[in-house]
Coordinates of C-alpha atoms and ligand atoms in Angstrom, one line a residue:
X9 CA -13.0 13.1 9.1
X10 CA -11.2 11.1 6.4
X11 CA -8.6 13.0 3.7
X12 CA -9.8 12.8 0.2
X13 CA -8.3 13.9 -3.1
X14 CA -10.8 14.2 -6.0
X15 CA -9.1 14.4 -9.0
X16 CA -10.4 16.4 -12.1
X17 CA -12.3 19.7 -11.5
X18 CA -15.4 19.2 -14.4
X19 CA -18.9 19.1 -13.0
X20 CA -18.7 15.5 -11.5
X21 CA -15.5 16.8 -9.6
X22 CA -16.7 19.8 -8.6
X23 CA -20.0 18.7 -7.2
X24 CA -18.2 16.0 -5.2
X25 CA -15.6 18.5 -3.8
X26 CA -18.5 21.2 -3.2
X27 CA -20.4 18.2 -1.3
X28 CA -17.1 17.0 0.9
X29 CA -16.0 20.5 1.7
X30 CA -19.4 21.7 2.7
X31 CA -20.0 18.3 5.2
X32 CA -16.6 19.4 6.5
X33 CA -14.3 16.6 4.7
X34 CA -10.6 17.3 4.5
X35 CA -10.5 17.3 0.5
X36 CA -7.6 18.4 -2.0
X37 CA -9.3 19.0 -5.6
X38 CA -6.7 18.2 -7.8
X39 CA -7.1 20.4 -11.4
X40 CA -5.0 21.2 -14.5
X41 CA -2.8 23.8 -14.1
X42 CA -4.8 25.4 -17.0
X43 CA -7.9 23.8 -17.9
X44 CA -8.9 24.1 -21.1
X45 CA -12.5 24.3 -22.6
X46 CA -14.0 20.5 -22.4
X47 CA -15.4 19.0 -26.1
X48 CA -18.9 19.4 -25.4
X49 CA -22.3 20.8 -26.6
X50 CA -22.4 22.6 -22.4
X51 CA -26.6 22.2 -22.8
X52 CA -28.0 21.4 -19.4
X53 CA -32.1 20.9 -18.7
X54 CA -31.9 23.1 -15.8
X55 CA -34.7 21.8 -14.4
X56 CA -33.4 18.5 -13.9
X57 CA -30.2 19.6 -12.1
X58 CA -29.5 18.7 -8.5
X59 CA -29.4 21.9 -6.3
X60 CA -25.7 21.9 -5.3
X61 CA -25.4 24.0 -2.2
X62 CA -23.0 27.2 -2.8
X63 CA -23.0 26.7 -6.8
X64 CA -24.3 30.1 -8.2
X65 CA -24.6 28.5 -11.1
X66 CA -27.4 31.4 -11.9
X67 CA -25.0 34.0 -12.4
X68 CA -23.4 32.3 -15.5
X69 CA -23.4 33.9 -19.1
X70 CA -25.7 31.4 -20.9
X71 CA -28.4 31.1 -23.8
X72 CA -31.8 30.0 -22.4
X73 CA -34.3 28.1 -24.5
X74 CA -33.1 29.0 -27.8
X75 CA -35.5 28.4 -30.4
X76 CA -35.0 25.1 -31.6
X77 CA -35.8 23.1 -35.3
X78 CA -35.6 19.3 -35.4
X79 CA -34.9 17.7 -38.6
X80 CA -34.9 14.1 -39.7
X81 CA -32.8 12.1 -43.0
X82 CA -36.2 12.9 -45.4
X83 CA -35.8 16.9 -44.6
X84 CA -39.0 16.3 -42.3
X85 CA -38.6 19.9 -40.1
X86 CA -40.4 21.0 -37.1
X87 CA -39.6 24.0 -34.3
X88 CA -40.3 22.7 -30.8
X89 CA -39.6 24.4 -27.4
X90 CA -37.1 23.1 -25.2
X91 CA -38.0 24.2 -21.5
X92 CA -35.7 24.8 -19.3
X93 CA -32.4 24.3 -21.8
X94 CA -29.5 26.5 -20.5
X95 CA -25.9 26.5 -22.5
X96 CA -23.0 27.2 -21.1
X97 CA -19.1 27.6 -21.8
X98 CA -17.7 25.0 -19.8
X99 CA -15.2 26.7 -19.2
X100 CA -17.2 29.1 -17.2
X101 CA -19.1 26.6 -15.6
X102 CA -16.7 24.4 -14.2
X103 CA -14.7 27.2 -13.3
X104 CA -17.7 28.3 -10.8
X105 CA -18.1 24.8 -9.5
X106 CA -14.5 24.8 -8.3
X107 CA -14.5 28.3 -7.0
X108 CA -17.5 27.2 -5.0
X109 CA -15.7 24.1 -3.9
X110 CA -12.7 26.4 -3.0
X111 CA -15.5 28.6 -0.9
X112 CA -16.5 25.6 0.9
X113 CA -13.3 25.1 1.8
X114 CA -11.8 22.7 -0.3
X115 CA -7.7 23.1 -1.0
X116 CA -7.4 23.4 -5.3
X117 CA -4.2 22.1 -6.1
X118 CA -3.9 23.4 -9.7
X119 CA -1.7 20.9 -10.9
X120 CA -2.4 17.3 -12.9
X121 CA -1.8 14.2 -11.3
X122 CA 0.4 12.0 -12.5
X123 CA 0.0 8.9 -10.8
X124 CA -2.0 6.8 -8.0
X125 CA -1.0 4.0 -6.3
X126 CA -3.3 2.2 -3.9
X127 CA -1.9 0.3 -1.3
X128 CA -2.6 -1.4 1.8
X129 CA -3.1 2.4 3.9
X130 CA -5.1 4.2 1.5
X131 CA -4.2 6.2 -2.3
X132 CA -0.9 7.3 -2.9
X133 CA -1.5 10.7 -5.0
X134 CA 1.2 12.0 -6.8
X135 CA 1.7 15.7 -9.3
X136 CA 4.9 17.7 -10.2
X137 CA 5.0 19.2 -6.2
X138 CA 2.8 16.8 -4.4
X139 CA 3.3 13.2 -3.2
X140 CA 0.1 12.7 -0.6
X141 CA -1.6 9.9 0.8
X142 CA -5.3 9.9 1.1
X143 CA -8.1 7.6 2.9
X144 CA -10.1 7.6 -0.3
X145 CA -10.2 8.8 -4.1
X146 CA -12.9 10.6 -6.3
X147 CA -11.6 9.8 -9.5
X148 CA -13.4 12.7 -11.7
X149 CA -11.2 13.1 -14.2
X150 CA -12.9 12.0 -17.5
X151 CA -13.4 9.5 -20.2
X152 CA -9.7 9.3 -20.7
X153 CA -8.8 9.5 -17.6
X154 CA -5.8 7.8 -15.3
X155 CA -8.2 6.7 -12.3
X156 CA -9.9 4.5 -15.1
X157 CA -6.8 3.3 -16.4
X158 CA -4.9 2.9 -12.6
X159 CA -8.3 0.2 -11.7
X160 CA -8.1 -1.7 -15.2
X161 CA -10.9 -0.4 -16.7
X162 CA -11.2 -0.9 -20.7
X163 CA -13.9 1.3 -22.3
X164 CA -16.5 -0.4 -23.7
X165 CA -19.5 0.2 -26.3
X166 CA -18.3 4.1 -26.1
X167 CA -20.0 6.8 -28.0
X168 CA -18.3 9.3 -29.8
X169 CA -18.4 13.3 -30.3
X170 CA -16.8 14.6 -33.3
X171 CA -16.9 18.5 -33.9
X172 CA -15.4 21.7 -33.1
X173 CA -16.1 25.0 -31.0
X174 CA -16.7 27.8 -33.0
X175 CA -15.8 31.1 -31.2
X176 CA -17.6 34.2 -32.9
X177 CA -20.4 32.3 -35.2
X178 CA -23.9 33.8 -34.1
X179 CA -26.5 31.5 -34.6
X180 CA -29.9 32.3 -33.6
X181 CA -31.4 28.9 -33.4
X182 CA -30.6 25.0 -31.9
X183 CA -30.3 22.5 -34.1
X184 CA -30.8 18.9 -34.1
X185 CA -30.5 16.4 -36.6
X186 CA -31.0 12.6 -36.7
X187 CA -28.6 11.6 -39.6
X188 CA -30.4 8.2 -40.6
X189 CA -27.2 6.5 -39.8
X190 CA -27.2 4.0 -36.5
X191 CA -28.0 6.3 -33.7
X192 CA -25.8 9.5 -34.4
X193 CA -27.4 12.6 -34.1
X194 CA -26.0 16.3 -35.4
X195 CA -26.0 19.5 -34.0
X196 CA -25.9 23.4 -33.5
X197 CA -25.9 25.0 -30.2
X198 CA -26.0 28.9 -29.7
X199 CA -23.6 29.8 -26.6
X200 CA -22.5 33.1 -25.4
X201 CA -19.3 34.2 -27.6
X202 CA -20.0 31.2 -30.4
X203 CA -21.6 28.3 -31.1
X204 CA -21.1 24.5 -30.6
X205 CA -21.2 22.0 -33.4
X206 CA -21.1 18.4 -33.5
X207 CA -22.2 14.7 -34.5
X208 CA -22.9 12.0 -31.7
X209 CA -22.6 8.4 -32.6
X210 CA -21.7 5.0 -31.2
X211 CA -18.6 3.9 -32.4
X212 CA -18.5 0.6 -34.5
X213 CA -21.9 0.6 -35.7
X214 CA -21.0 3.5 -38.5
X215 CA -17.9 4.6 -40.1
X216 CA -16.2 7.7 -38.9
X217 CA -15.8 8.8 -42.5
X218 CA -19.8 8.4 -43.2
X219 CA -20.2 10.4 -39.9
X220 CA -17.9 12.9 -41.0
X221 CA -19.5 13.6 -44.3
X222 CA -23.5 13.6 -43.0
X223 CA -21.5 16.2 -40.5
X224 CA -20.5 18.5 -43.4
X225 CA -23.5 18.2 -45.4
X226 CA -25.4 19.3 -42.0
X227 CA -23.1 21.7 -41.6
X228 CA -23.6 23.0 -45.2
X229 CA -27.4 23.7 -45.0
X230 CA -27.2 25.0 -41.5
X231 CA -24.5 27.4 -41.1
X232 CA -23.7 30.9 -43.1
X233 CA -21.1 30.8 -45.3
X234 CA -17.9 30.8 -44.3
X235 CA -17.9 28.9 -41.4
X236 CA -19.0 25.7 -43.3
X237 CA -15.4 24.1 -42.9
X238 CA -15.1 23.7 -39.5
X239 CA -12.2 26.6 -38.8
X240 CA -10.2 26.0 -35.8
X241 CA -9.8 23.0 -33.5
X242 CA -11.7 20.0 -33.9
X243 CA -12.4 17.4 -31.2
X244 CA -13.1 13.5 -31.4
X245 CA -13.9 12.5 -28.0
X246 CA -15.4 9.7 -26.2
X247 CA -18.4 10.2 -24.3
X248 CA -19.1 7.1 -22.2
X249 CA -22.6 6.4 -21.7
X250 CA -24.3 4.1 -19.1
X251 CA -24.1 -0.2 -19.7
X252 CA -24.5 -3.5 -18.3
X253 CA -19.9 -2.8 -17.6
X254 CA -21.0 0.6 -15.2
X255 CA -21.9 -0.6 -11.8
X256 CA -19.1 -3.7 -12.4
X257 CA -16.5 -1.2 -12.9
X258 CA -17.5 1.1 -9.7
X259 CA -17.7 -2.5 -7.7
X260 CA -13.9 -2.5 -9.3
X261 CA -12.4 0.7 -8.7
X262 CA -14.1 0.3 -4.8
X263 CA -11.1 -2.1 -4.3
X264 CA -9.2 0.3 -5.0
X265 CA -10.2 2.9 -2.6
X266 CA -11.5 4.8 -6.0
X267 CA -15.1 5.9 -6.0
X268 CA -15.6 6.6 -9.9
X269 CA -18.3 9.5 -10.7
X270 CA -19.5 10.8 -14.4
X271 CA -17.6 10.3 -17.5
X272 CA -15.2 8.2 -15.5
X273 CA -17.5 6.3 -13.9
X274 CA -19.3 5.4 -17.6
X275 CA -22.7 7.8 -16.8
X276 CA -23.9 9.7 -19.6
X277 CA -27.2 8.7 -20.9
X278 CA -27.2 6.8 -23.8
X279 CA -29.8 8.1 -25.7
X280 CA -28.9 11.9 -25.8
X281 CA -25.7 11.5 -24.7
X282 CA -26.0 14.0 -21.8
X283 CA -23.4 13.7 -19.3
X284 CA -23.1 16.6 -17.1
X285 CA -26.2 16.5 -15.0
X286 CA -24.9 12.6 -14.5
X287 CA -21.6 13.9 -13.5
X288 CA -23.3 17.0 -11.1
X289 CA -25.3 13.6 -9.4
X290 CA -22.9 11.3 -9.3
X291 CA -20.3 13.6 -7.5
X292 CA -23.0 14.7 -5.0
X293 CA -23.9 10.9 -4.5
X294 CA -19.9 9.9 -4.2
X295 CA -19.9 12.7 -1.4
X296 CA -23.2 11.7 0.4
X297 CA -21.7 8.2 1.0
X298 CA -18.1 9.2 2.2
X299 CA -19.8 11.7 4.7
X300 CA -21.9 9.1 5.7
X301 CA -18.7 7.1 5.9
X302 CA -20.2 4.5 4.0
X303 CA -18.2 3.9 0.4
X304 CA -19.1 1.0 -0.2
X305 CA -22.8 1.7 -0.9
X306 CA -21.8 4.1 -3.4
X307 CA -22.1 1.7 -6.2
X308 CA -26.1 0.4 -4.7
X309 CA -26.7 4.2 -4.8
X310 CA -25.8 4.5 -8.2
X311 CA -27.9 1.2 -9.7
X312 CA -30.5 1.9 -7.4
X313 CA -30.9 5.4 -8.7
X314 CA -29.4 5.5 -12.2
X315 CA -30.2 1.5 -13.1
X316 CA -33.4 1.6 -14.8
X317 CA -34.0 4.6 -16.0
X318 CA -30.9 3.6 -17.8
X319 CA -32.2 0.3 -18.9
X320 CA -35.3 2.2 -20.2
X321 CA -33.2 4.6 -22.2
X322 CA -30.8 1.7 -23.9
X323 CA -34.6 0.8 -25.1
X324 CA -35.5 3.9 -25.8
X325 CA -32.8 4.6 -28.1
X326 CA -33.4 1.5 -30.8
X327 CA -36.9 2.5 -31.0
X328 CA -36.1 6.3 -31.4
X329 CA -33.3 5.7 -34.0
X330 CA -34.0 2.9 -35.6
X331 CA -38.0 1.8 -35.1
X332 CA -41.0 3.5 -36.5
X333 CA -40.9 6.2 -33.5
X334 CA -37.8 7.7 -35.3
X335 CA -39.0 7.4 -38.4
X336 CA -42.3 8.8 -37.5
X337 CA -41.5 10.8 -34.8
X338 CA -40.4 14.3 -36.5
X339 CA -43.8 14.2 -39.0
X340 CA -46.4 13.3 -36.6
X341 CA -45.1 15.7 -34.0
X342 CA -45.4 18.8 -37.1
X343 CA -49.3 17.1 -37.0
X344 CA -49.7 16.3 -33.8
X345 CA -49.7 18.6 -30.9
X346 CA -49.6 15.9 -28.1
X347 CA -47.0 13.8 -29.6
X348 CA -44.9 17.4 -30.2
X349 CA -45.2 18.2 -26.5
X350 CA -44.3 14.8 -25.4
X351 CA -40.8 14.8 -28.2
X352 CA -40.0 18.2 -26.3
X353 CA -40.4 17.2 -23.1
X354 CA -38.2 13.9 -23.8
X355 CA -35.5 16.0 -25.4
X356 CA -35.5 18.7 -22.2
X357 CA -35.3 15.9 -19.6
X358 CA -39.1 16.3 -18.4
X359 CA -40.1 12.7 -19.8
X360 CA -38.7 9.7 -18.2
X361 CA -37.7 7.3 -20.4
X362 CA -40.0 4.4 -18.2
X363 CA -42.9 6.5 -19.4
X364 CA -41.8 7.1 -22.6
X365 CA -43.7 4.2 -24.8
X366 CA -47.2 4.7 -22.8
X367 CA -47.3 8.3 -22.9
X368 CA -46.7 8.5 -26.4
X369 CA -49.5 6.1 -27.1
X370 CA -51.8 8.0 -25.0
X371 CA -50.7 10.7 -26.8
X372 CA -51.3 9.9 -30.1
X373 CA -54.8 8.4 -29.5
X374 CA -55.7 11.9 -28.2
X375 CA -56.7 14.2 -30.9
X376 CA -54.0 17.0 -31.6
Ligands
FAD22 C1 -18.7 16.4 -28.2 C2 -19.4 16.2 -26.9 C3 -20.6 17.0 -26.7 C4 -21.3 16.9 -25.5 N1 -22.3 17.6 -25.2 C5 -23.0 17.5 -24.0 C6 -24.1 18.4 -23.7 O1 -24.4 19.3 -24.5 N2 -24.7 18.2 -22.6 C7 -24.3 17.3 -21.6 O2 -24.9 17.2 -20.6 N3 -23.2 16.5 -21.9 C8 -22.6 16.6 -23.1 N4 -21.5 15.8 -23.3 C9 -21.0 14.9 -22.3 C10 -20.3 15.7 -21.2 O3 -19.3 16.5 -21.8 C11 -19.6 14.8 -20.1 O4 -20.5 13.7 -19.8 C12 -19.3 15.6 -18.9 O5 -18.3 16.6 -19.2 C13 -18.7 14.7 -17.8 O6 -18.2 15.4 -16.7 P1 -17.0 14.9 -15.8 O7 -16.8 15.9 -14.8 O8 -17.2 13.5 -15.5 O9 -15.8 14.8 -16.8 P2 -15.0 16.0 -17.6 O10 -16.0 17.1 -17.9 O11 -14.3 15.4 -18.7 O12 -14.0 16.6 -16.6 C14 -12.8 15.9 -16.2 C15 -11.8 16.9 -15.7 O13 -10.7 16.2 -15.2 C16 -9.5 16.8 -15.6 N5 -8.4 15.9 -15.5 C17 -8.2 14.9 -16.3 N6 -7.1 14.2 -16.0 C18 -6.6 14.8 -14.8 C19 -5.5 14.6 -14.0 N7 -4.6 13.7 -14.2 N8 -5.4 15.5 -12.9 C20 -6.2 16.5 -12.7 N9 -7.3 16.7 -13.5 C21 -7.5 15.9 -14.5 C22 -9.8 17.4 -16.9 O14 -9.0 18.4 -17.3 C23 -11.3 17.8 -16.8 O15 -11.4 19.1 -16.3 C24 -20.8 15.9 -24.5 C25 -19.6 15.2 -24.7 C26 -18.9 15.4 -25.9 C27 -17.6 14.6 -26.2

């Protein structure tokens, strides 16, 4: 078998080194030294999680299915039930994946790297300690990333998360609000020890300052006092999500010996802006293929099973923030039993967004 070094230990990295070790791959899983806690909301629809092999993902401190309000610009309100939403730390969560990575027998060098090189006999792999050759590359290591950077990639219609982790604030309830402005979205998210808060947007089509203000006044209504002014460290990160530039850049990076998965690879979805369960598949898929000692298919794997559904969901998202199903969507689902069930199902990953239009009208011509 092949060496391989996957660099970054978050979930796209730590399903690829579970997958590697487990099919018996020689794999170093290179990881900061101390990772820190990752900018993100940590809500996965468990349901729609690949079964990774070893993960015990179950033992995890999370919040299940809080109850959850939705809210829209003209103070429209309802409470919905998200099935199947689990919200972690992500600290503790990738720390499992690699501990179950380790388990399966994969060697965690806890050290950044600092530079790749690929040449004509593989990946040159270098850190403080380590300068390694390798057959092939997982490049896991995020939106910012130096596998991205090392095969030229720019980054390209990004969105944005702006907001903070707020250790100690006990909130009882999720909360989601669509802001009026382009397609950002705001939000609250109970998590054992605290609570995540944050606005989603694409960047260019609104001004961070607007964002930034709709985030306060959110903030204002939906928090107790004293926690209203965002105390300690806020984050502005980039959260990549699926485009026509995804598959071109993997086709790239394969040049390389690279095989890009998750954030690095451009994966989240574009619409909710949910990257990790892209990141847990991706990483398993990057695996399948090197087992199989086929690479190169990774990137058919990929637009074969990521393509549409993607395609649907860049569709998705002008008609649910900007057409009359985001303006109507929050009032007619408080009326409308049918049209509720399918919003909730959409927002916990149970609707696919190729259904989305039809079962929405079959909904709503279906008394309530
Ligand atoms: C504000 C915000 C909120 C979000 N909320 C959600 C949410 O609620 N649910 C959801 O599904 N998605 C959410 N996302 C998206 C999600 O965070 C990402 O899509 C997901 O983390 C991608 O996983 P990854 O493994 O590809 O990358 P990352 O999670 O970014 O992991 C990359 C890892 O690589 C490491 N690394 C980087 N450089 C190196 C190096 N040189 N050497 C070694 N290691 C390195 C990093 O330390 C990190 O651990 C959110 C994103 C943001 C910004």
């Amino acid at each position: 078998m092949r060496s391989i070094a996957v660099i970054g230990g978050g979930p796209a990295g730590g399903a690829a080194a579970l997958g590697l070790a487990r099919g018996g791959a020689r794999v170093d899983l290179y990881v900061p030294s101390r990772p820190g806690e990752k900018p993100c909301g940590g809500a996965v629809p468990e349901a729609a999680l690949p079964p990774l092999e070893g993960f015990e993902g179950g033992k995890l401190r999370r919040v299940s299915e809080p109850p959850t309000l939705i809210e829209n610009d003209r103070g429209s309100r309802i409470e919905i039930r998200l099935a199947g939403i689990e919200i972690f730390r992500r600290r503790d969560f990738d720390a499992a994946l690699v501990s179950a990575a380790e388990r399966a027998g994969a060697v965690v060098q806890r050290q950044k790297v600092e530079h790749i090189e690929p040449n004509e006999r593989g990946v040159r792999v270098r850190s403080r300690e380590i300068d390694r050759s390798y057959d092939w590359v997982v490049g896991a290591d995020g939106a910012r990333g130096l596998t991205r950077r090392t095969v030229g990639l720019q980054s390209a219609g990004e969105s944005i998360g702006l907001g903070a982790s707020l250790s100690g604030l006990e909130v009882e309830n999720l909360v989601l609000s669509f802001l009026g402005l382009a397609d950002s979205y705001a939000w609250v998210f109970p998590r054992p020890g605290g609570a995540s808060v944050g606005v989603a947007y694409t960047s260019g089509t609104v001004s961070d300052d607007s964002v930034r203000i709709a985030l306060a006044s959110f903030l204002d209504r939906t928090l107790p006092p004293g926690w209203r002014q965002l105390p300690g460290p806020r984050y502005r990160y980039p959260i990549p999500v699926f485009g026509p530039a995804t598959v071109p850049g993997l086709r790239k990076a394969l040049l390389s010996r690279i095989l890009l998965v998750g954030d690095a690879a451009s994966l989240a979805d574009p619409l909710t802006r949910e990257g990790i369960r892209y990141g847990l598949l991706s990483g398993s898929w990057a695996a399948d293929c090197l087992l199989a000692e086929a690479p190169g298919t990774y990137p058919d794997v990929i637009a074969a099973r990521l393509g549409l559904e993607m395609e649907y969901a860049l569709k998705a998202r002008d008609l649910f923030f900007a057409g009359s199903v985001g303006r109507w969507m929050v009032p007619v689902s408080r009326l409308h039993r049918g049209v509720r069930i399918v919003l909730q199902d959409l927002l916990a990953c149970r609707q696919s967004y190729s259904g989305l239009t039809m079962r929405l009208a079959r909904a709503a011509f279906n008394p309530g």
